[in-house]
Coordinates of C-alpha atoms and ligand atoms in Angstrom, one line a residue:
M1 CA -139.0 56.4 135.3
R2 CA -140.7 59.3 137.1
I3 CA -139.7 59.8 140.7
N4 CA -141.8 61.7 143.2
P5 CA -140.4 65.0 144.4
P6 CA -138.9 64.2 147.7
H7 CA -139.6 67.6 149.3
D8 CA -143.1 66.8 150.4
L9 CA -142.7 64.0 152.9
A10 CA -146.1 64.3 154.5
D11 CA -147.8 63.7 151.1
W12 CA -145.3 61.1 150.1
R13 CA -145.9 59.1 153.3
Q14 CA -149.6 58.8 152.8
G15 CA -149.0 55.7 150.8
W16 CA -146.8 54.2 153.5
P17 CA -148.1 51.5 155.7
H18 CA -147.6 52.4 159.4
A19 CA -146.0 55.8 158.6
G20 CA -147.3 57.2 161.9
A21 CA -145.8 54.4 164.0
A22 CA -142.5 54.7 162.1
E23 CA -142.4 58.4 162.9
K24 CA -142.8 57.7 166.6
V25 CA -139.6 55.7 166.4
L26 CA -137.8 58.6 164.7
M27 CA -139.1 61.0 167.4
A28 CA -137.9 58.6 170.1
L29 CA -134.3 58.6 168.6
K30 CA -134.4 62.3 168.3
A31 CA -135.5 62.9 171.9
A32 CA -132.5 60.9 173.0
G33 CA -130.2 63.2 171.1
G34 CA -129.7 61.0 168.1
E35 CA -131.2 60.8 164.6
G36 CA -133.1 58.1 162.7
R37 CA -133.5 58.1 158.9
F38 CA -135.5 55.8 156.6
V39 CA -133.2 53.8 154.4
G40 CA -133.1 51.3 151.6
G41 CA -136.1 49.7 150.0
C42 CA -138.8 52.0 151.5
V43 CA -137.1 55.2 150.3
R44 CA -136.4 53.7 146.9
D45 CA -139.9 52.4 146.4
A46 CA -141.6 55.5 147.9
L47 CA -139.7 57.7 145.4
L48 CA -141.1 55.5 142.6
G49 CA -144.6 55.5 144.0
R50 CA -144.5 51.8 144.4
A51 CA -145.9 49.8 147.3
I52 CA -143.6 49.6 150.3
R53 CA -142.8 46.2 151.8
D54 CA -141.1 47.1 155.1
I55 CA -139.7 50.2 156.6
D56 CA -136.0 50.1 157.7
I57 CA -134.5 52.8 159.9
A58 CA -130.8 53.7 160.3
T59 CA -129.5 55.6 163.3
N60 CA -126.3 57.2 164.5
L61 CA -127.0 56.0 168.1
D62 CA -125.3 52.8 169.2
P63 CA -127.5 49.8 170.0
Q64 CA -127.6 50.3 173.8
A65 CA -128.6 53.9 173.3
V66 CA -131.3 52.9 170.8
I67 CA -132.8 50.6 173.5
A68 CA -132.7 53.3 176.1
A69 CA -134.2 55.8 173.7
L70 CA -137.1 53.5 172.8
E71 CA -137.8 52.6 176.4
A72 CA -137.8 56.3 177.4
A73 CA -140.5 56.8 174.8
Q74 CA -142.5 53.8 176.1
L75 CA -141.8 51.8 172.9
R76 CA -140.7 48.2 173.1
A77 CA -137.2 47.3 172.1
V78 CA -136.3 43.8 171.0
P79 CA -132.6 43.0 170.5
T80 CA -133.2 40.9 167.4
G81 CA -129.8 41.3 165.9
I82 CA -127.9 43.3 168.4
K83 CA -124.5 41.9 167.4
H84 CA -125.0 43.4 164.0
G85 CA -126.5 46.6 165.5
T86 CA -130.2 45.8 164.8
I87 CA -132.9 46.5 167.4
T88 CA -136.5 45.9 166.5
A89 CA -138.6 48.8 167.7
V90 CA -142.3 48.1 168.3
A91 CA -144.7 51.0 167.8
D92 CA -148.4 50.6 167.5
H93 CA -147.8 46.8 167.3
V94 CA -145.6 47.1 164.2
G95 CA -142.0 46.2 164.3
F96 CA -139.3 48.3 162.6
E97 CA -135.7 47.3 162.3
V98 CA -133.5 50.1 163.6
T99 CA -129.8 49.5 162.7
T100 CA -126.9 51.5 163.9
L101 CA -124.7 53.0 161.2
R102 CA -121.8 50.7 160.3
H103 CA -118.7 50.6 158.2
D104 CA -116.8 47.6 157.0
I105 CA -113.5 46.7 158.6
E106 CA -112.9 43.5 156.7
T107 CA -115.0 41.4 154.3
Y108 CA -114.6 37.7 153.3
G109 CA -117.0 37.3 150.4
R110 CA -119.7 35.8 152.7
H111 CA -119.6 37.9 155.9
A112 CA -118.2 41.2 156.9
K113 CA -116.6 42.4 160.1
V114 CA -118.2 45.7 160.8
A115 CA -117.9 48.5 163.3
F116 CA -120.5 51.1 164.4
T117 CA -120.0 54.6 163.3
D118 CA -121.9 57.9 163.3
D119 CA -120.9 58.6 159.7
W120 CA -123.9 58.5 157.4
Q121 CA -121.8 58.4 154.2
A122 CA -119.7 55.5 155.5
D123 CA -122.9 53.5 156.1
A124 CA -124.2 54.4 152.6
A125 CA -120.8 53.3 151.1
R126 CA -121.2 49.7 152.3
R127 CA -124.6 49.3 150.8
D128 CA -124.8 47.5 147.4
L129 CA -126.5 49.7 144.8
T130 CA -126.8 53.5 144.5
M131 CA -130.6 53.3 144.6
N132 CA -130.4 51.3 147.8
A133 CA -128.2 53.8 149.5
L134 CA -130.7 56.7 149.9
F135 CA -131.7 58.0 153.3
C136 CA -134.8 60.1 154.0
D137 CA -134.8 62.1 157.2
A138 CA -137.7 63.1 159.4
A139 CA -138.1 66.4 157.5
G140 CA -138.3 64.6 154.2
T141 CA -134.9 65.5 152.9
I142 CA -133.2 62.8 150.8
H143 CA -129.5 62.3 151.5
D144 CA -127.9 60.9 148.4
F145 CA -124.1 60.4 148.6
F146 CA -123.6 58.3 145.5
G147 CA -126.0 59.6 142.8
G148 CA -128.8 57.2 143.6
L149 CA -131.6 59.6 142.8
A150 CA -130.4 60.2 139.3
D151 CA -129.8 56.4 138.8
L152 CA -133.2 55.6 140.1
A153 CA -134.8 58.1 137.8
A154 CA -132.9 56.8 134.8
G155 CA -133.4 53.1 135.7
R156 CA -129.7 52.5 136.2
V157 CA -128.9 49.6 138.5
R158 CA -125.4 50.4 139.5
F159 CA -123.1 49.6 142.4
V160 CA -121.8 52.0 144.9
G161 CA -118.1 52.1 144.0
D162 CA -116.2 49.4 142.1
A163 CA -118.6 46.7 141.1
A164 CA -116.0 43.9 141.1
Q165 CA -114.7 44.8 144.5
R166 CA -118.3 45.1 145.9
M167 CA -119.1 41.6 144.6
D168 CA -115.9 40.2 146.1
E169 CA -117.0 41.6 149.5
D170 CA -120.2 39.6 149.2
Y171 CA -121.0 37.3 146.4
L172 CA -124.7 37.5 147.0
R173 CA -124.5 40.9 145.4
I174 CA -124.1 39.1 142.0
L175 CA -127.6 37.8 142.4
R176 CA -129.0 41.0 144.0
F177 CA -127.7 42.8 140.9
F178 CA -129.9 40.7 138.7
R179 CA -132.8 40.9 141.0
F180 CA -132.8 44.7 141.2
H181 CA -132.1 44.9 137.5
A182 CA -135.2 42.9 136.9
D183 CA -137.3 45.2 139.1
Y184 CA -135.8 48.6 138.4
A185 CA -133.7 48.8 135.2
A186 CA -134.9 50.8 132.2
G187 CA -132.1 49.6 129.9
P188 CA -129.4 47.0 129.4
F189 CA -127.1 45.6 132.2
D190 CA -124.5 48.0 133.6
D191 CA -121.4 47.1 131.6
E192 CA -119.0 47.1 134.6
A193 CA -121.4 45.1 136.8
I194 CA -122.2 42.4 134.2
A195 CA -118.6 41.9 133.4
A196 CA -117.6 41.5 137.0
A197 CA -120.6 39.3 137.7
T198 CA -119.8 37.0 134.8
E199 CA -116.2 36.5 136.0
R200 CA -117.5 35.6 139.5
R201 CA -120.5 33.5 138.6
H202 CA -119.0 30.2 139.9
E203 CA -118.8 31.8 143.4
L204 CA -122.6 31.7 143.7
K205 CA -122.5 28.1 144.9
R206 CA -120.5 29.1 147.9
L207 CA -123.3 31.1 149.4
S208 CA -125.7 29.7 152.0
G209 CA -128.9 28.1 150.7
E210 CA -130.9 30.5 152.8
R211 CA -129.4 33.6 151.1
L212 CA -129.7 32.0 147.7
R213 CA -133.3 31.2 148.3
Q214 CA -134.3 34.7 149.4
E215 CA -132.8 36.4 146.3
T216 CA -133.8 33.7 143.8
L217 CA -137.5 33.7 144.9
K218 CA -137.6 37.5 144.9
L219 CA -135.9 37.5 141.4
L220 CA -138.5 35.1 140.0
V221 CA -141.4 37.4 140.9
A222 CA -139.6 40.7 140.0
R223 CA -141.2 42.8 137.3
K224 CA -138.9 41.4 134.6
G225 CA -138.0 38.3 136.5
V226 CA -138.9 35.9 133.8
E227 CA -136.7 37.6 131.1
T228 CA -133.9 38.0 133.7
W229 CA -134.0 34.3 134.5
G230 CA -133.6 33.8 130.7
E231 CA -130.5 35.9 130.9
L232 CA -129.1 33.9 133.8
L233 CA -129.6 30.8 131.8
M234 CA -128.0 32.1 128.6
R235 CA -125.1 33.7 130.5
D236 CA -124.4 30.5 132.4
F237 CA -125.3 31.9 135.9
A238 CA -128.2 29.5 136.5
A239 CA -125.9 26.5 135.7
A240 CA -123.4 27.8 138.2
Y241 CA -125.7 27.3 141.2
L242 CA -129.1 25.9 140.2
P243 CA -128.5 23.8 137.1
W244 CA -131.9 22.0 137.4
A245 CA -133.9 25.1 136.9
T246 CA -133.8 25.3 133.1
S247 CA -137.3 24.9 131.7
Q248 CA -137.6 28.5 130.7
D249 CA -140.4 27.9 128.2
R250 CA -142.6 26.5 130.9
L251 CA -141.7 29.5 133.2
V252 CA -142.7 31.9 130.4
K253 CA -146.0 30.0 129.9
V254 CA -146.9 29.8 133.7
A255 CA -146.0 33.5 134.2
A256 CA -148.3 34.5 131.2
L257 CA -151.1 32.4 132.7
E258 CA -150.7 34.0 136.1
T259 CA -151.2 37.4 134.5
R260 CA -154.1 36.3 132.3
L261 CA -155.9 34.5 135.2
H262 CA -155.3 37.4 137.6
L263 CA -153.2 35.3 140.0
K264 CA -150.5 36.8 142.1
P265 CA -147.0 35.8 140.8
D266 CA -146.0 32.8 142.9
P267 CA -142.3 32.2 143.3
I268 CA -142.6 28.5 144.3
R269 CA -144.9 27.8 141.3
R270 CA -142.5 29.6 139.0
L271 CA -139.6 27.5 140.4
A272 CA -141.6 24.4 139.9
A273 CA -142.2 25.5 136.3
L274 CA -138.4 25.8 135.8
A275 CA -137.6 22.5 137.4
V276 CA -136.4 19.7 135.2
T277 CA -138.8 16.8 135.9
G278 CA -137.6 14.8 138.9
C279 CA -135.1 17.4 140.0
G280 CA -137.2 19.0 142.7
P281 CA -135.1 17.5 145.5
E282 CA -131.9 19.0 144.3
I283 CA -133.5 22.4 144.0
A284 CA -135.2 22.2 147.4
E285 CA -131.9 21.2 149.0
T286 CA -129.8 23.9 147.3
L287 CA -132.2 26.6 148.3
K288 CA -133.0 25.1 151.7
L289 CA -136.7 25.4 151.1
S290 CA -139.1 25.2 154.0
N291 CA -140.9 21.8 154.3
A292 CA -144.1 23.2 153.0
D293 CA -142.4 24.8 150.0
R294 CA -140.4 21.7 149.3
D295 CA -143.4 19.4 149.4
R296 CA -145.2 21.7 147.0
L297 CA -142.2 21.9 144.6
L298 CA -141.8 18.1 144.7
A299 CA -145.5 17.5 144.0
A300 CA -145.4 19.8 141.0
S301 CA -142.1 18.6 139.6
N302 CA -142.1 14.9 140.1
V303 CA -142.6 12.4 137.3
R304 CA -146.3 12.2 137.0
S305 CA -149.2 12.0 134.6
T306 CA -150.7 15.3 133.5
F307 CA -153.8 16.9 134.9
D308 CA -156.9 15.5 133.3
V309 CA -159.2 18.3 132.1
S310 CA -161.7 16.2 130.1
D311 CA -164.7 16.9 132.2
D312 CA -165.8 18.6 135.4
A313 CA -166.4 15.5 137.5
I314 CA -162.9 14.3 136.7
V315 CA -161.5 17.7 137.6
R316 CA -163.4 17.5 141.0
R317 CA -161.9 14.1 141.7
Q318 CA -158.4 15.5 141.2
I319 CA -159.2 18.5 143.4
H320 CA -160.3 16.0 146.1
A321 CA -157.1 14.1 145.7
L322 CA -154.7 17.1 145.5
G323 CA -156.4 19.9 147.3
N324 CA -157.3 23.2 145.5
D325 CA -153.8 24.7 145.7
R326 CA -151.9 21.7 144.3
A327 CA -154.5 21.3 141.6
R328 CA -154.1 24.9 140.6
D329 CA -150.3 24.5 140.4
Q330 CA -150.8 21.4 138.3
V331 CA -153.2 23.0 135.9
L332 CA -151.0 25.9 135.3
L333 CA -147.9 23.8 134.8
D334 CA -149.6 21.3 132.5
W335 CA -151.8 23.8 130.6
E336 CA -151.6 23.2 126.8
P337 CA -152.3 26.3 124.7
G338 CA -154.1 25.6 121.5
E339 CA -157.4 24.0 120.5
A340 CA -158.3 22.4 123.8
E341 CA -157.5 25.6 125.7
G342 CA -161.2 26.0 126.7
L343 CA -161.0 22.8 128.7
W344 CA -158.0 24.0 130.7
H345 CA -159.8 27.3 131.4
R346 CA -162.8 25.4 132.5
A347 CA -160.7 23.2 134.9
F348 CA -159.2 26.3 136.4
E349 CA -162.7 27.8 137.0
V350 CA -163.8 24.6 138.8
I351 CA -160.7 24.8 141.0
E352 CA -161.4 28.4 141.9
S353 CA -165.1 27.8 142.6
W354 CA -165.3 24.4 144.2
P355 CA -163.5 24.0 147.5
R356 CA -162.2 20.5 148.2
P357 CA -164.9 18.7 150.2
V358 CA -164.3 16.8 153.4
F359 CA -165.6 13.3 153.7
P360 CA -168.5 13.7 156.2
L361 CA -168.1 10.4 158.1
A362 CA -165.5 9.3 160.7
G363 CA -164.8 5.9 162.4
R364 CA -166.8 6.9 165.5
D365 CA -170.0 7.3 163.4
L366 CA -169.7 3.7 162.4
I367 CA -169.0 2.6 165.9
K368 CA -172.2 4.4 167.0
L369 CA -174.0 2.3 164.4
G370 CA -172.6 -0.9 166.0
A371 CA -169.6 -1.6 163.8
N372 CA -166.7 -3.4 165.4
T373 CA -163.5 -1.6 166.0
G374 CA -160.4 -3.0 164.3
P375 CA -159.1 -3.2 160.7
E376 CA -162.6 -3.9 159.3
L377 CA -163.7 -0.5 160.5
G378 CA -161.1 1.3 158.4
A379 CA -161.8 -0.8 155.4
M380 CA -165.6 -0.1 155.7
L381 CA -165.0 3.6 156.1
A382 CA -162.7 3.6 153.0
E383 CA -165.4 1.7 151.0
I384 CA -168.0 4.3 151.9
E385 CA -165.6 7.1 151.0
Q386 CA -165.1 5.5 147.6
W387 CA -168.9 5.3 147.1
W388 CA -169.0 9.0 148.1
I389 CA -166.3 9.9 145.5
A390 CA -167.9 7.8 142.8
G391 CA -171.1 9.7 143.4
D392 CA -169.3 13.0 142.6
F393 CA -169.3 14.0 146.3
R394 CA -173.0 14.7 146.3
A395 CA -173.9 12.5 149.3
D396 CA -174.1 14.6 152.5
A397 CA -173.5 13.4 156.0
A398 CA -177.0 11.9 156.3
A399 CA -176.8 10.1 153.0
C400 CA -173.3 8.7 153.9
L401 CA -174.7 7.6 157.2
A402 CA -177.6 5.8 155.5
E403 CA -175.1 4.0 153.3
A404 CA -173.1 3.1 156.4
K405 CA -176.2 1.6 158.0
K406 CA -176.7 -0.7 155.1
K407 CA -173.1 -1.9 155.5
V408 CA -173.1 -2.3 159.2
G409 CA -176.5 -4.1 159.0
S410 CA -175.3 -6.6 156.4
Ligands
ATP501 P1 -136.8 44.7 149.4 O1 -137.0 44.6 150.9 O2 -137.9 45.4 148.8 O3 -136.5 43.4 148.8 P2 -134.6 46.2 150.1 O4 -133.8 47.2 149.4 O5 -135.2 46.7 151.4 O6 -135.6 45.6 149.1 P3 -133.2 44.3 151.7 O7 -132.6 43.0 151.2 O8 -134.4 44.3 152.6 O9 -133.6 45.0 150.3 O10 -132.0 45.1 152.3 C1 -132.2 46.4 152.9 C2 -131.1 47.3 152.5 O11 -129.9 46.8 153.0 C3 -130.8 47.5 151.0 O12 -131.6 48.5 150.4 C4 -129.3 47.8 151.0 O13 -129.1 49.1 151.2 C5 -128.8 47.0 152.1 N1 -128.3 45.6 151.8 C6 -129.0 44.5 151.9 N2 -128.3 43.4 151.5 C7 -127.1 43.9 151.1 C8 -125.9 43.3 150.7 N3 -125.8 42.0 150.5 N4 -124.8 44.1 150.4 C9 -124.9 45.4 150.6 N5 -126.0 46.0 151.0 C10 -127.1 45.3 151.3
MG502 MG1 -136.3 45.3 152.8

């Protein structure tokens, strides 16, 4: 992998979202006698010329001093995670997490007891991977205590220090190792890390659903996420915490379709592809999915009949019943490569070009025509809706109203 020379920060940051606002935060910390440095994902991804998701800042000032520094510079300070040393700094309406340097005092496999420090290297040492432990200061100098630059350039996903010990400190790092491998590795798994991870795979189920969800969903849409999930299945990791996510062939199919149809990789759709039919509830519970994501997963992974692609009118009826998003999920999941592929493609096109229509009548329209309120009203409305559906949704409000008049009059 090529990495951008880190000496020219101004140039480098052109691709950063909100770089100007982030620099205001660094300047505020400097004006208060401290220092802020970019750290973690933003440095790693900027070095690779990849899109940056969010900008994190580390500082040698303690949290109270950070608040004072931001306020002195007329920036808003929100104590979002003050116990862990994190203050959100708001500059130009953008929030940046500013975290005081920390070092570990004790770790328990799930949480760590930390203390603040002004030692940059100690903070780097408690980060997981060498490529995640890079700092970039306001002058554009990269501070690399553990060989992260060379590892990043070579595509080596490697732990800071002893892999086994680092996983024992926090078992989530087992999954993070796979996630970063899927996104950044150029070669096979790091021997030491994969051996340590394999020994500890049964610890994964001790982690909170929330943390498992975050890493699992990110893994599923990582560059080599599909292949890496295959490895997790083969190596018995998936079985250790998500034994219902085994339909690898369907994941491969859905991911290939996303690419071919120019859709953004979608983690919930990919999870639904993996789900054994009827096992959506177990997956949703294990990963503590949000209600919306759970409903979507269940709709896609329940026992059901397959999407009917035989003609456009039938496809439109299913779009009406499911909504465009669910219909799209269903078509991708049920897609049958082969002779009838043209029909699947056609169904997909209808879904992308025909927004689910809304039935143009409501109860009050019937009341205005003189219908009685009560159960008959609902029944009459439903009947007209069925007529509208049977007519392939062609009737507009006026036509539906005319149909209603006939019924109210009779
Ligand atoms: P992205 O946001 O693109 O997923 P990131 O590297 O920013 O990648 P985050 O999960 O946002 O990842 O974490 C930010 C940084 O915090 C990481 O780069 C790493 O240095 C550190 N970090 C996060 N989680 C852990 C962990 N469980 N153990 C050790 N260090 C961690
Ligand atoms: Mg991040």
